[in-house]
Amino acid sequence: MTKITAAISAVGKYVPDFVLSNALLETMVDTNDEWITSRTGIKERRILKGENKGTSYMAIKAAQDLLRKKQIDPKEIELVIVATATPDMQAASTSAFVATKIGATEAFSFDLIAACSSFLFAMSTAAGYIESGKYKKVLLIGADKCSSMIDYTDRATCIIFGDGAGAVLFEPNNEGLGIQDEYLRSDGNGRDFLKVEAGGSLLPATAETIANKQHYVHQDGKTVFKFAVFNMADACERILESNNLTKEDIQWLAPHQANKRIIDATANRLKLDPAKVMMNIHKYGNTTSATLPLLLNDYEDQLKKGDTIVFATFGGGFTWGSMLYKWAY
Ligand code: UT7
């Protein structure tokens, strides 16, 4: 019997209209376009504006874009996973709301939270459901309203993050395409270096936590940078080695978009031609769980059936990993 693999059969995306450019940031904090561009590669990011719009707003739009392109009845979807670090609310599942709003009324759903590695880890989860043979259509959405946890007076973080969402549909594949292998890791010793300290069960919201700005992202940028460079490159090398592949066998690197210097360092370690490296950080900044599906949307036209893609992420926790993938359409 041929092994069932899990493959992406459609993609969709949504980014908000509002563009927060480096020029605009120069009017908000003590920074400049030259510093931001040379240190991060970011030129602009999208910000979700308006009342009553959370992460689900963008997740729904990205899913609807996919459904429109793929022309499928949402009732065929059996599972909806929302990968996010910024769920709409504590306790009420964001994915349940998203599934209902897109008409996936026959599906069950859950959120998967693993900071910037949420989408990669959720790809592995989605694949497990498909490979079991029990499920045929799993919708995976990566969405984050990063602006909801950013202090726009802190120049160290406000220049980095943006909002956005991307969706992919996983279906069984009998040609051996889709997910081939993965290397996924975490290390809780990293939790003090990148965090939103308050608002969870450890430190619930009080007047004091708000006054202390503990509901915003704080990161020790240099330490996170060091770990990100080492671990993203290491995870890529390991997955190539364990599959007896060399850089010539790789058509694309799809790295988490946290900093162009981290992406370049990973590509250099693999000695990869820059033309093989997917990059859109200049347009969107770091959209956390949305970076990988936004890359797939932006590069969809250039991907060919059978192309080998290496996905790689690094994020808070710490969480990181790589995945070996063969494009299926
Ligand atoms: O996606 C999750 C994982 N996250 C990451 O991977 C982020 C990893 N870290 C980074 O990307 C980088 O560390 C940053 C982009 C956050 C910062 O870059 P850096 O090269 O590490 O800069 P730094 O924090 O060491 O700051 C260097 C200087 C400092 O000034 P002094 O102390 O040397 O006088 C900062 O105060 O740059 C200053 N600075 C800025 N200057 C202008 C910090 N932020 C800014 C800014 N504009 N926005």
CSV table of C-alpha atoms and ligand atoms in Angstrom, one decimal:
chain,number,residue,atom,x,y,z
A,1,MET,CA,0.0,0.0,0.0
A,2,THR,CA,1.4,3.5,-0.9
A,3,LYS,CA,2.0,5.7,2.1
A,4,ILE,CA,-0.3,8.7,2.4
A,5,THR,CA,1.6,11.9,2.6
A,6,ALA,CA,0.1,15.3,3.5
A,7,ALA,CA,0.4,18.0,0.9
A,8,ILE,CA,-0.7,21.6,0.5
A,9,SER,CA,-3.3,21.9,-2.3
A,10,ALA,CA,-4.2,25.6,-2.1
A,11,VAL,CA,-3.1,28.8,-0.4
A,12,GLY,CA,-4.7,32.1,0.6
A,13,LYS,CA,-3.7,35.3,2.3
A,14,TYR,CA,-4.8,38.6,3.8
A,15,VAL,CA,-2.8,41.6,4.9
A,16,PRO,CA,-4.4,44.8,6.3
A,17,ASP,CA,-4.5,47.9,4.1
A,18,PHE,CA,-2.7,50.2,6.5
A,19,VAL,CA,1.0,50.5,5.7
A,20,LEU,CA,3.3,51.5,8.6
A,21,SER,CA,6.4,52.6,6.7
A,22,ASN,CA,9.9,53.3,8.1
A,23,ALA,CA,9.2,57.0,7.2
A,24,LEU,CA,6.1,57.0,9.4
A,25,LEU,CA,8.0,55.2,12.3
A,26,GLU,CA,10.6,58.0,12.1
A,27,THR,CA,7.8,60.4,13.2
A,28,MET,CA,6.8,58.1,16.1
A,29,VAL,CA,10.1,57.1,17.8
A,30,ASP,CA,13.8,58.0,17.6
A,31,THR,CA,14.8,55.8,14.6
A,32,ASN,CA,15.6,56.1,10.9
A,33,ASP,CA,15.1,54.2,7.7
A,34,GLU,CA,18.8,53.5,7.3
A,35,TRP,CA,19.1,51.8,10.8
A,36,ILE,CA,15.9,49.7,10.3
A,37,THR,CA,16.8,48.7,6.8
A,38,SER,CA,20.4,47.7,7.5
A,39,ARG,CA,19.7,46.0,10.9
A,40,THR,CA,16.5,44.2,9.8
A,41,GLY,CA,15.7,44.5,6.1
A,42,ILE,CA,12.2,45.8,6.9
A,43,LYS,CA,10.8,48.7,4.8
A,44,GLU,CA,7.2,48.6,5.9
A,45,ARG,CA,4.6,46.5,7.7
A,46,ARG,CA,0.8,46.2,7.7
A,47,ILE,CA,-1.2,47.1,10.7
A,48,LEU,CA,-4.8,46.1,11.4
A,49,LYS,CA,-6.8,49.2,12.3
A,50,GLY,CA,-10.4,49.6,13.5
A,51,GLU,CA,-12.6,48.6,16.4
A,52,ASN,CA,-13.5,45.0,17.1
A,53,LYS,CA,-11.0,43.4,14.8
A,54,GLY,CA,-8.8,40.7,16.2
A,55,THR,CA,-6.6,38.0,14.8
A,56,SER,CA,-9.8,36.1,13.7
A,57,TYR,CA,-10.7,39.0,11.3
A,58,MET,CA,-7.5,38.3,9.3
A,59,ALA,CA,-7.7,34.5,9.6
A,60,ILE,CA,-11.2,34.6,8.2
A,61,LYS,CA,-10.2,36.8,5.2
A,62,ALA,CA,-7.2,34.5,4.4
A,63,ALA,CA,-9.4,31.4,4.6
A,64,GLN,CA,-12.0,33.0,2.4
A,65,ASP,CA,-9.3,33.9,-0.2
A,66,LEU,CA,-8.2,30.2,-0.2
A,67,LEU,CA,-11.8,28.9,-0.5
A,68,ARG,CA,-12.5,31.3,-3.4
A,69,LYS,CA,-9.4,30.3,-5.3
A,70,LYS,CA,-9.8,26.5,-4.6
A,71,GLN,CA,-13.6,26.7,-5.2
A,72,ILE,CA,-14.4,24.2,-2.5
A,73,ASP,CA,-17.5,24.0,-0.2
A,74,PRO,CA,-16.3,24.9,3.4
A,75,LYS,CA,-18.5,22.1,4.7
A,76,GLU,CA,-16.0,19.6,3.2
A,77,ILE,CA,-13.3,20.9,5.7
A,78,GLU,CA,-13.0,18.5,8.7
A,79,LEU,CA,-10.5,20.3,10.8
A,80,VAL,CA,-9.5,24.0,11.2
A,81,ILE,CA,-6.2,24.8,13.0
A,82,VAL,CA,-5.4,28.5,13.8
A,83,ALA,CA,-1.7,28.9,14.5
A,84,THR,CA,-1.2,32.1,16.4
A,85,ALA,CA,0.5,33.9,19.3
A,86,THR,CA,-2.3,36.5,19.5
A,87,PRO,CA,-5.6,34.6,19.9
A,88,ASP,CA,-8.7,36.9,20.0
A,89,MET,CA,-9.3,36.0,23.6
A,90,GLN,CA,-8.2,33.8,26.5
A,91,ALA,CA,-10.3,30.7,26.9
A,92,ALA,CA,-12.7,31.0,23.9
A,93,SER,CA,-11.0,29.3,20.9
A,94,THR,CA,-10.2,31.6,18.0
A,95,SER,CA,-10.4,28.7,15.6
A,96,ALA,CA,-14.0,27.8,16.6
A,97,PHE,CA,-15.1,31.4,15.7
A,98,VAL,CA,-13.1,31.3,12.4
A,99,ALA,CA,-14.5,27.9,11.4
A,100,THR,CA,-18.1,29.0,12.0
A,101,LYS,CA,-17.6,32.3,10.2
A,102,ILE,CA,-16.2,30.7,7.0
A,103,GLY,CA,-19.0,28.1,7.0
A,104,ALA,CA,-16.8,25.1,8.0
A,105,THR,CA,-19.7,23.9,10.1
A,106,GLU,CA,-18.8,20.2,9.9
A,107,ALA,CA,-15.3,20.7,11.2
A,108,PHE,CA,-13.7,20.6,14.7
A,109,SER,CA,-11.0,23.2,15.4
A,110,PHE,CA,-8.3,24.2,17.8
A,111,ASP,CA,-5.6,26.9,18.2
A,112,LEU,CA,-2.0,26.0,18.2
A,113,ILE,CA,0.4,28.4,20.1
A,114,ALA,CA,4.2,28.1,19.8
A,115,ALA,CA,5.3,31.8,19.2
A,116,CYS,CA,7.0,32.2,15.8
A,117,SER,CA,7.1,28.5,15.3
A,118,SER,CA,3.3,28.1,15.6
A,119,PHE,CA,2.8,27.6,11.9
A,120,LEU,CA,5.6,25.1,11.4
A,121,PHE,CA,4.6,23.0,14.4
A,122,ALA,CA,0.9,23.2,13.1
A,123,MET,CA,2.0,21.9,9.7
A,124,SER,CA,3.4,18.8,11.5
A,125,THR,CA,0.1,18.5,13.4
A,126,ALA,CA,-2.1,18.9,10.3
A,127,ALA,CA,0.1,16.3,8.5
A,128,GLY,CA,-0.5,13.8,11.3
A,129,TYR,CA,-4.3,14.0,10.9
A,130,ILE,CA,-4.0,13.5,7.1
A,131,GLU,CA,-1.4,10.7,7.3
A,132,SER,CA,-3.6,8.8,9.8
A,133,GLY,CA,-6.0,8.3,6.9
A,134,LYS,CA,-8.9,9.6,9.0
A,135,TYR,CA,-9.1,13.1,7.6
A,136,LYS,CA,-9.0,14.4,4.0
A,137,LYS,CA,-9.2,18.2,4.3
A,138,VAL,CA,-7.4,20.1,7.1
A,139,LEU,CA,-7.4,23.9,6.8
A,140,LEU,CA,-4.4,25.5,8.5
A,141,ILE,CA,-4.3,29.3,9.1
A,142,GLY,CA,-1.3,31.2,10.5
A,143,ALA,CA,-2.5,34.6,11.7
A,144,ASP,CA,-1.2,37.2,14.1
A,145,LYS,CA,-2.2,40.7,15.1
A,146,CYS,CA,1.3,41.5,16.5
A,147,SER,CA,0.3,45.2,16.8
A,148,SER,CA,-1.9,44.2,19.7
A,149,MET,CA,1.1,43.5,21.9
A,150,ILE,CA,3.5,46.1,20.7
A,151,ASP,CA,4.5,49.3,22.6
A,152,TYR,CA,4.7,52.0,19.8
A,153,THR,CA,7.0,54.1,22.0
A,154,ASP,CA,9.6,51.3,22.2
A,155,ARG,CA,11.9,51.6,19.1
A,156,ALA,CA,13.6,48.2,19.9
A,157,THR,CA,10.4,46.3,19.1
A,158,CYS,CA,7.9,48.5,17.2
A,159,ILE,CA,10.0,48.6,14.1
A,160,ILE,CA,10.0,44.8,13.7
A,161,PHE,CA,6.5,43.4,13.9
A,162,GLY,CA,3.5,43.5,11.5
A,163,ASP,CA,0.0,42.0,11.2
A,164,GLY,CA,-1.1,39.4,8.6
A,165,ALA,CA,-2.6,36.0,7.9
A,166,GLY,CA,-2.1,33.1,5.5
A,167,ALA,CA,-4.0,29.9,5.0
A,168,VAL,CA,-3.1,26.5,3.4
A,169,LEU,CA,-5.3,23.4,2.7
A,170,PHE,CA,-3.7,20.0,3.5
A,171,GLU,CA,-5.0,17.0,1.6
A,172,PRO,CA,-3.7,13.4,1.2
A,173,ASN,CA,-1.2,12.9,-1.6
A,174,ASN,CA,-0.5,9.5,-3.2
A,175,GLU,CA,2.5,10.6,-5.3
A,176,GLY,CA,4.8,11.0,-2.3
A,177,LEU,CA,4.7,14.8,-2.4
A,178,GLY,CA,4.1,17.2,0.5
A,179,ILE,CA,5.8,16.8,3.9
A,180,GLN,CA,8.8,14.5,3.8
A,181,ASP,CA,10.5,15.0,7.2
A,182,GLU,CA,10.8,17.4,10.1
A,183,TYR,CA,13.2,18.4,12.9
A,184,LEU,CA,11.3,20.3,15.6
A,185,ARG,CA,12.7,21.5,19.0
A,186,SER,CA,12.0,23.7,22.0
A,187,ASP,CA,14.1,25.0,25.0
A,188,GLY,CA,12.3,26.6,27.9
A,189,ASN,CA,15.5,28.2,29.1
A,190,GLY,CA,14.8,30.8,26.4
A,191,ARG,CA,11.5,32.1,27.9
A,192,ASP,CA,13.0,35.2,29.6
A,193,PHE,CA,14.6,36.5,26.4
A,194,LEU,CA,11.4,37.0,24.4
A,195,LYS,CA,8.1,37.3,26.1
A,196,VAL,CA,4.8,39.2,27.0
A,197,GLU,CA,5.1,38.8,30.7
A,198,ALA,CA,1.6,39.6,31.9
A,199,GLY,CA,-1.9,38.7,30.9
A,200,GLY,CA,-1.5,35.0,31.3
A,201,SER,CA,-2.1,32.7,34.3
A,202,LEU,CA,1.3,33.5,35.7
A,203,LEU,CA,0.8,37.2,36.0
A,204,PRO,CA,-2.8,38.2,35.4
A,205,ALA,CA,-3.6,41.8,34.4
A,206,THR,CA,-3.6,44.4,37.2
A,207,ALA,CA,-3.3,48.2,37.2
A,208,GLU,CA,0.3,47.6,38.1
A,209,THR,CA,1.1,45.3,35.2
A,210,ILE,CA,-0.4,47.8,32.8
A,211,ALA,CA,1.5,50.7,34.3
A,212,ASN,CA,4.7,48.6,34.1
A,213,LYS,CA,4.0,47.9,30.4
A,214,GLN,CA,4.2,44.1,31.0
A,215,HIS,CA,1.5,43.4,28.4
A,216,TYR,CA,3.9,44.3,25.6
A,217,VAL,CA,6.5,42.3,23.8
A,218,HIS,CA,10.0,42.6,25.5
A,219,GLN,CA,13.0,40.9,24.0
A,220,ASP,CA,16.7,40.7,24.5
A,221,GLY,CA,17.3,41.2,20.8
A,222,LYS,CA,21.0,40.3,20.8
A,223,THR,CA,20.5,37.0,22.7
A,224,VAL,CA,17.5,36.0,20.5
A,225,PHE,CA,19.5,36.9,17.4
A,226,LYS,CA,22.4,34.7,18.5
A,227,PHE,CA,20.2,31.7,19.2
A,228,ALA,CA,18.1,32.3,16.1
A,229,VAL,CA,21.1,32.3,13.8
A,230,PHE,CA,22.6,29.2,15.3
A,231,ASN,CA,19.4,27.1,15.6
A,232,MET,CA,17.8,27.9,12.2
A,233,ALA,CA,20.9,27.1,10.4
A,234,ASP,CA,21.5,24.0,12.5
A,235,ALA,CA,18.0,22.7,12.0
A,236,CYS,CA,18.4,23.1,8.2
A,237,GLU,CA,21.7,21.4,8.1
A,238,ARG,CA,20.4,18.5,10.2
A,239,ILE,CA,17.4,17.9,7.9
A,240,LEU,CA,19.5,17.9,4.8
A,241,GLU,CA,22.1,15.6,6.4
A,242,SER,CA,19.6,13.1,7.7
A,243,ASN,CA,18.0,12.9,4.2
A,244,ASN,CA,21.3,12.7,2.4
A,245,LEU,CA,20.6,15.9,0.5
A,246,THR,CA,23.0,18.7,-0.5
A,247,LYS,CA,22.2,22.3,-1.4
A,248,GLU,CA,21.9,21.3,-5.1
A,249,ASP,CA,18.8,19.2,-4.2
A,250,ILE,CA,17.0,22.3,-2.7
A,251,GLN,CA,15.0,24.6,-4.9
A,252,TRP,CA,13.8,26.9,-2.1
A,253,LEU,CA,14.5,27.9,1.5
A,254,ALA,CA,11.3,29.3,3.2
A,255,PRO,CA,12.6,30.8,6.4
A,256,HIS,CA,10.7,32.6,9.2
A,257,GLN,CA,10.9,36.3,8.4
A,258,ALA,CA,12.3,37.8,11.7
A,259,ASN,CA,15.4,39.6,10.4
A,260,LYS,CA,17.0,39.6,7.0
A,261,ARG,CA,20.4,39.2,8.7
A,262,ILE,CA,19.2,35.9,10.3
A,263,ILE,CA,17.8,34.7,7.0
A,264,ASP,CA,21.1,35.6,5.2
A,265,ALA,CA,23.2,33.8,7.9
A,266,THR,CA,21.1,30.7,7.5
A,267,ALA,CA,21.4,30.8,3.7
A,268,ASN,CA,25.1,31.4,4.0
A,269,ARG,CA,25.6,28.4,6.3
A,270,LEU,CA,23.9,26.2,3.7
A,271,LYS,CA,25.9,28.0,0.9
A,272,LEU,CA,22.6,28.6,-0.9
A,273,ASP,CA,22.2,30.8,-3.9
A,274,PRO,CA,20.2,33.9,-2.6
A,275,ALA,CA,17.8,33.4,-5.6
A,276,LYS,CA,16.6,30.3,-3.8
A,277,VAL,CA,15.7,32.1,-0.6
A,278,MET,CA,12.1,33.2,-0.2
A,279,MET,CA,11.9,36.7,1.3
A,280,ASN,CA,9.1,39.2,1.9
A,281,ILE,CA,10.2,40.7,5.2
A,282,HIS,CA,10.7,44.1,3.5
A,283,LYS,CA,6.9,44.3,2.9
A,284,TYR,CA,5.4,42.8,6.0
A,285,GLY,CA,8.1,42.7,8.8
A,286,ASN,CA,7.8,39.9,11.3
A,287,THR,CA,4.2,38.6,11.3
A,288,THR,CA,5.0,35.7,13.7
A,289,SER,CA,2.7,32.8,12.7
A,290,ALA,CA,1.9,34.3,9.3
A,291,THR,CA,5.4,34.5,7.8
A,292,LEU,CA,5.5,31.0,6.2
A,293,PRO,CA,2.0,31.0,4.6
A,294,LEU,CA,2.6,34.6,3.4
A,295,LEU,CA,5.8,33.4,1.7
A,296,LEU,CA,3.9,30.5,0.0
A,297,ASN,CA,1.3,32.9,-1.3
A,298,ASP,CA,3.8,35.4,-2.6
A,299,TYR,CA,5.9,32.7,-4.3
A,300,GLU,CA,3.1,30.4,-5.4
A,301,ASP,CA,3.4,31.4,-9.1
A,302,GLN,CA,7.2,30.5,-9.1
A,303,LEU,CA,6.7,27.1,-7.4
A,304,LYS,CA,6.8,23.9,-9.6
A,305,LYS,CA,5.4,20.5,-8.8
A,306,GLY,CA,8.2,18.5,-7.2
A,307,ASP,CA,10.2,21.5,-6.0
A,308,THR,CA,12.0,20.7,-2.7
A,309,ILE,CA,11.5,23.4,0.0
A,310,VAL,CA,13.2,23.6,3.3
A,311,PHE,CA,11.0,25.5,5.9
A,312,ALA,CA,12.8,26.9,9.0
A,313,THR,CA,11.6,28.9,12.0
A,314,PHE,CA,12.9,30.2,15.3
A,315,GLY,CA,10.8,31.9,18.0
A,316,GLY,CA,9.9,32.6,21.6
A,317,GLY,CA,10.1,29.8,24.2
A,318,PHE,CA,12.5,29.1,22.5
A,319,THR,CA,10.9,27.1,19.7
A,320,TRP,CA,12.5,26.2,16.4
A,321,GLY,CA,12.8,23.6,13.7
A,322,SER,CA,12.9,22.7,10.0
A,323,MET,CA,10.8,20.8,7.6
A,324,LEU,CA,11.5,19.1,4.3
A,325,TYR,CA,8.7,19.5,1.8
A,326,LYS,CA,8.0,18.7,-1.9
A,327,TRP,CA,5.6,21.1,-3.6
A,328,ALA,CA,2.6,19.2,-4.9
A,329,TYR,CA,1.0,21.3,-7.7
B,1,UT7,O1,10.7,36.2,15.5
B,1,UT7,C1,11.1,35.9,16.8
B,1,UT7,C2,12.6,35.9,17.0
B,1,UT7,N1,13.0,37.3,17.0
B,1,UT7,C3,14.2,37.6,16.5
B,1,UT7,O2,14.7,36.8,15.8
B,1,UT7,C4,14.8,39.0,16.7
B,1,UT7,C5,16.3,38.8,16.9
B,1,UT7,N2,16.9,40.1,17.1
B,1,UT7,C6,17.1,41.0,16.2
B,1,UT7,O3,16.6,40.9,15.1
B,1,UT7,C7,18.0,42.2,16.5
B,1,UT7,O4,18.7,42.0,17.7
B,1,UT7,C8,17.2,43.6,16.5
B,1,UT7,C9,16.8,44.0,15.1
B,1,UT7,C10,16.1,43.5,17.5
B,1,UT7,C11,18.2,44.7,17.1
B,1,UT7,O5,19.4,44.7,16.3
B,1,UT7,P1,20.8,44.7,16.9
B,1,UT7,O6,21.8,44.8,15.8
B,1,UT7,O7,20.9,43.6,17.8
B,1,UT7,O8,20.8,46.1,17.7
B,1,UT7,P2,20.9,46.3,19.3
B,1,UT7,O9,19.7,46.0,20.0
B,1,UT7,O10,22.2,45.8,19.8
B,1,UT7,O11,21.1,47.9,19.3
B,1,UT7,C12,22.3,48.6,18.7
B,1,UT7,C13,22.1,50.1,18.9
B,1,UT7,C14,21.8,50.5,20.3
B,1,UT7,O12,22.4,51.7,20.6
B,1,UT7,P3,23.8,51.8,21.4
B,1,UT7,O13,23.5,51.1,22.8
B,1,UT7,O14,24.8,50.9,20.6
B,1,UT7,O15,24.1,53.2,21.5
B,1,UT7,C15,20.3,50.7,20.3
B,1,UT7,O16,19.9,51.6,21.3
B,1,UT7,O17,21.0,50.5,18.1
B,1,UT7,C16,20.1,51.2,19.0
B,1,UT7,N3,18.7,51.0,18.5
B,1,UT7,C17,18.1,51.7,17.5
B,1,UT7,N4,18.6,52.8,16.8
B,1,UT7,C18,17.7,53.3,15.9
B,1,UT7,C19,17.8,50.0,18.9
B,1,UT7,N5,16.7,50.1,18.1
B,1,UT7,C20,16.9,51.1,17.3
B,1,UT7,C21,16.0,51.7,16.3
B,1,UT7,N6,16.5,52.8,15.7
B,1,UT7,N7,14.8,51.2,16.1
